[in-house]
Amino acid sequence: MPAPYISKWAQALSIQALPVNLPTSFKQRALLIDEIWHAAGDDSTDFDWYVKRTVLGGIYSTTEVYMLTDNSPDFRDTWAFLNARVRDAFDLKKTLQETQYLAEAVTAGLGKPLQGLVREVFKR
């Protein structure tokens, strides 16, 4: 957490956002996110690898920006914000999995009748 450097963090983010620095900044952020996932024990190599890193990158970046305006003691509000974003990510994953299971069940149960209905509709 950049707490010890908070007085200069907005300036650092501005420098990172300069067009000339964007490629390096992006690479450094990607390496940081990758290190966090490795420290958490993630060793996925499938499509999930990209999804996890994208989600964590978004969480990290939004929390970092939130922290710039946090005046609570020991950045308590930032920690609460971070915890809420992580919960949101897990809830989203659960929702997506449930949607996938539902779609698979509906497809399995209605597959043939639905195919017949679609054929009839498109015959007209």
PDB file of C-alpha atoms in Angstrom:
ATOM      1  CA  MET A   1       0.000   0.000   0.000  1.00  0.00           C
ATOM      2  CA  PRO A   2       1.375   3.426  -0.909  1.00  0.00           C
ATOM      3  CA  ALA A   3       0.375   5.007   2.437  1.00  0.00           C
ATOM      4  CA  PRO A   4       3.885   6.227   3.332  1.00  0.00           C
ATOM      5  CA  TYR A   5       4.078   8.055  -0.007  1.00  0.00           C
ATOM      6  CA  ILE A   6       0.542   9.439  -0.141  1.00  0.00           C
ATOM      7  CA  SER A   7       1.679  13.069  -0.229  1.00  0.00           C
ATOM      8  CA  LYS A   8       3.438  12.415  -3.553  1.00  0.00           C
ATOM      9  CA  TRP A   9       1.227   9.638  -4.929  1.00  0.00           C
ATOM     10  CA  ALA A  10      -1.031  11.842  -7.079  1.00  0.00           C
ATOM     11  CA  GLN A  11       2.068  13.346  -8.675  1.00  0.00           C
ATOM     12  CA  ALA A  12       3.487   9.871  -9.294  1.00  0.00           C
ATOM     13  CA  LEU A  13       0.248   8.768 -10.966  1.00  0.00           C
ATOM     14  CA  SER A  14       0.309  11.898 -13.143  1.00  0.00           C
ATOM     15  CA  ILE A  15       3.848  11.130 -14.264  1.00  0.00           C
ATOM     16  CA  GLN A  16       2.883   7.524 -15.019  1.00  0.00           C
ATOM     17  CA  ALA A  17      -0.036   8.764 -17.139  1.00  0.00           C
ATOM     18  CA  LEU A  18       2.152  10.838 -19.456  1.00  0.00           C
ATOM     19  CA  PRO A  19       1.986   9.381 -22.978  1.00  0.00           C
ATOM     20  CA  VAL A  20       5.729   8.805 -23.064  1.00  0.00           C
ATOM     21  CA  ASN A  21       5.496   6.784 -19.811  1.00  0.00           C
ATOM     22  CA  LEU A  22       2.331   4.781 -20.508  1.00  0.00           C
ATOM     23  CA  PRO A  23       3.985   1.652 -21.955  1.00  0.00           C
ATOM     24  CA  THR A  24       6.348   1.338 -18.996  1.00  0.00           C
ATOM     25  CA  SER A  25       3.603   2.198 -16.496  1.00  0.00           C
ATOM     26  CA  PHE A  26       1.274  -0.398 -17.979  1.00  0.00           C
ATOM     27  CA  LYS A  27       4.002  -3.056 -17.914  1.00  0.00           C
ATOM     28  CA  GLN A  28       4.898  -2.247 -14.301  1.00  0.00           C
ATOM     29  CA  ARG A  29       1.245  -2.399 -13.252  1.00  0.00           C
ATOM     30  CA  ALA A  30       0.788  -5.727 -15.035  1.00  0.00           C
ATOM     31  CA  LEU A  31       3.859  -7.149 -13.291  1.00  0.00           C
ATOM     32  CA  LEU A  32       2.588  -5.912  -9.915  1.00  0.00           C
ATOM     33  CA  ILE A  33      -0.826  -7.505 -10.450  1.00  0.00           C
ATOM     34  CA  ASP A  34       0.831 -10.730 -11.579  1.00  0.00           C
ATOM     35  CA  GLU A  35       3.017 -10.762  -8.452  1.00  0.00           C
ATOM     36  CA  ILE A  36      -0.020 -10.257  -6.237  1.00  0.00           C
ATOM     37  CA  TRP A  37      -1.774 -13.236  -7.842  1.00  0.00           C
ATOM     38  CA  HIS A  38       1.349 -15.403  -7.538  1.00  0.00           C
ATOM     39  CA  ALA A  39       1.663 -14.443  -3.850  1.00  0.00           C
ATOM     40  CA  ALA A  40      -1.982 -15.476  -3.438  1.00  0.00           C
ATOM     41  CA  GLY A  41      -1.134 -18.891  -4.887  1.00  0.00           C
ATOM     42  CA  ASP A  42      -2.751 -18.472  -8.297  1.00  0.00           C
ATOM     43  CA  ASP A  43      -1.099 -20.520 -11.012  1.00  0.00           C
ATOM     44  CA  SER A  44      -3.899 -20.596 -13.591  1.00  0.00           C
ATOM     45  CA  THR A  45      -2.925 -20.726 -17.245  1.00  0.00           C
ATOM     46  CA  ASP A  46      -6.340 -20.668 -18.898  1.00  0.00           C
ATOM     47  CA  PHE A  47      -8.639 -17.790 -19.876  1.00  0.00           C
ATOM     48  CA  ASP A  48      -9.269 -17.223 -16.168  1.00  0.00           C
ATOM     49  CA  TRP A  49      -5.683 -15.910 -15.922  1.00  0.00           C
ATOM     50  CA  TYR A  50      -6.625 -12.852 -17.991  1.00  0.00           C
ATOM     51  CA  VAL A  51      -9.941 -12.289 -16.244  1.00  0.00           C
ATOM     52  CA  LYS A  52      -8.408 -12.434 -12.767  1.00  0.00           C
ATOM     53  CA  ARG A  53      -5.659  -9.995 -13.663  1.00  0.00           C
ATOM     54  CA  THR A  54      -8.056  -7.579 -15.326  1.00  0.00           C
ATOM     55  CA  VAL A  55     -10.403  -7.614 -12.333  1.00  0.00           C
ATOM     56  CA  LEU A  56      -7.585  -7.204  -9.813  1.00  0.00           C
ATOM     57  CA  GLY A  57      -6.048  -4.412 -11.897  1.00  0.00           C
ATOM     58  CA  GLY A  58      -9.343  -2.559 -11.789  1.00  0.00           C
ATOM     59  CA  ILE A  59      -9.711  -3.093  -8.058  1.00  0.00           C
ATOM     60  CA  TYR A  60      -6.147  -1.953  -7.392  1.00  0.00           C
ATOM     61  CA  SER A  61      -6.437   1.147  -9.561  1.00  0.00           C
ATOM     62  CA  THR A  62      -9.786   2.303  -8.192  1.00  0.00           C
ATOM     63  CA  THR A  63      -8.626   1.713  -4.619  1.00  0.00           C
ATOM     64  CA  GLU A  64      -5.452   3.652  -5.318  1.00  0.00           C
ATOM     65  CA  VAL A  65      -7.451   6.635  -6.583  1.00  0.00           C
ATOM     66  CA  TYR A  66      -9.908   6.352  -3.669  1.00  0.00           C
ATOM     67  CA  MET A  67      -6.987   6.455  -1.252  1.00  0.00           C
ATOM     68  CA  LEU A  68      -5.887   9.836  -2.610  1.00  0.00           C
ATOM     69  CA  THR A  69      -8.983  11.470  -1.090  1.00  0.00           C
ATOM     70  CA  ASP A  70      -9.200   9.386   2.093  1.00  0.00           C
ATOM     71  CA  ASN A  71      -8.629  11.347   5.295  1.00  0.00           C
ATOM     72  CA  SER A  72      -9.762   8.623   7.685  1.00  0.00           C
ATOM     73  CA  PRO A  73      -7.332   7.375  10.357  1.00  0.00           C
ATOM     74  CA  ASP A  74      -4.974   4.711   8.981  1.00  0.00           C
ATOM     75  CA  PHE A  75      -6.909   4.842   5.707  1.00  0.00           C
ATOM     76  CA  ARG A  76      -9.779   2.849   7.232  1.00  0.00           C
ATOM     77  CA  ASP A  77     -12.194   4.050   4.563  1.00  0.00           C
ATOM     78  CA  THR A  78      -9.796   2.877   1.852  1.00  0.00           C
ATOM     79  CA  TRP A  79      -9.554  -0.563   3.447  1.00  0.00           C
ATOM     80  CA  ALA A  80     -13.365  -0.727   3.620  1.00  0.00           C
ATOM     81  CA  PHE A  81     -13.565   0.354  -0.034  1.00  0.00           C
ATOM     82  CA  LEU A  82     -11.043  -2.331  -1.016  1.00  0.00           C
ATOM     83  CA  ASN A  83     -12.902  -5.038   0.915  1.00  0.00           C
ATOM     84  CA  ALA A  84     -16.176  -4.037  -0.734  1.00  0.00           C
ATOM     85  CA  ARG A  85     -14.628  -4.210  -4.221  1.00  0.00           C
ATOM     86  CA  VAL A  86     -13.195  -7.665  -3.524  1.00  0.00           C
ATOM     87  CA  ARG A  87     -16.613  -8.843  -2.273  1.00  0.00           C
ATOM     88  CA  ASP A  88     -18.206  -7.378  -5.407  1.00  0.00           C
ATOM     89  CA  ALA A  89     -15.758  -9.320  -7.579  1.00  0.00           C
ATOM     90  CA  PHE A  90     -16.530 -12.590  -5.802  1.00  0.00           C
ATOM     91  CA  ASP A  91     -20.277 -11.909  -5.996  1.00  0.00           C
ATOM     92  CA  LEU A  92     -19.954 -11.223  -9.720  1.00  0.00           C
ATOM     93  CA  LYS A  93     -18.052 -14.474 -10.256  1.00  0.00           C
ATOM     94  CA  LYS A  94     -20.728 -16.375  -8.324  1.00  0.00           C
ATOM     95  CA  THR A  95     -23.491 -14.694 -10.343  1.00  0.00           C
ATOM     96  CA  LEU A  96     -21.757 -15.503 -13.631  1.00  0.00           C
ATOM     97  CA  GLN A  97     -21.297 -19.144 -12.600  1.00  0.00           C
ATOM     98  CA  GLU A  98     -24.952 -19.434 -11.588  1.00  0.00           C
ATOM     99  CA  THR A  99     -26.017 -17.889 -14.898  1.00  0.00           C
ATOM    100  CA  GLN A 100     -23.833 -20.361 -16.772  1.00  0.00           C
ATOM    101  CA  TYR A 101     -25.316 -23.309 -14.848  1.00  0.00           C
ATOM    102  CA  LEU A 102     -28.838 -22.047 -15.500  1.00  0.00           C
ATOM    103  CA  ALA A 103     -28.130 -21.599 -19.207  1.00  0.00           C
ATOM    104  CA  GLU A 104     -26.672 -25.113 -19.404  1.00  0.00           C
ATOM    105  CA  ALA A 105     -29.696 -26.570 -17.610  1.00  0.00           C
ATOM    106  CA  VAL A 106     -32.163 -24.707 -19.815  1.00  0.00           C
ATOM    107  CA  THR A 107     -30.273 -25.723 -22.934  1.00  0.00           C
ATOM    108  CA  ALA A 108     -30.190 -29.356 -21.839  1.00  0.00           C
ATOM    109  CA  GLY A 109     -33.884 -29.362 -20.911  1.00  0.00           C
ATOM    110  CA  LEU A 110     -35.222 -27.356 -23.815  1.00  0.00           C
ATOM    111  CA  GLY A 111     -32.598 -28.029 -26.421  1.00  0.00           C
ATOM    112  CA  LYS A 112     -34.613 -30.114 -28.883  1.00  0.00           C
ATOM    113  CA  PRO A 113     -37.992 -28.389 -28.397  1.00  0.00           C
ATOM    114  CA  LEU A 114     -36.313 -24.983 -28.628  1.00  0.00           C
ATOM    115  CA  GLN A 115     -34.479 -25.973 -31.799  1.00  0.00           C
ATOM    116  CA  GLY A 116     -37.790 -27.087 -33.299  1.00  0.00           C
ATOM    117  CA  LEU A 117     -39.460 -23.821 -32.329  1.00  0.00           C
ATOM    118  CA  VAL A 118     -36.621 -21.772 -33.826  1.00  0.00           C
ATOM    119  CA  ARG A 119     -36.844 -23.759 -37.073  1.00  0.00           C
ATOM    120  CA  GLU A 120     -40.592 -23.125 -37.256  1.00  0.00           C
ATOM    121  CA  VAL A 121     -40.184 -19.404 -36.624  1.00  0.00           C
ATOM    122  CA  PHE A 122     -37.525 -19.027 -39.297  1.00  0.00           C
ATOM    123  CA  LYS A 123     -39.483 -21.045 -41.895  1.00  0.00           C
ATOM    124  CA  ARG A 124     -41.994 -18.208 -42.178  1.00  0.00           C
TER     125      ARG A 124
END
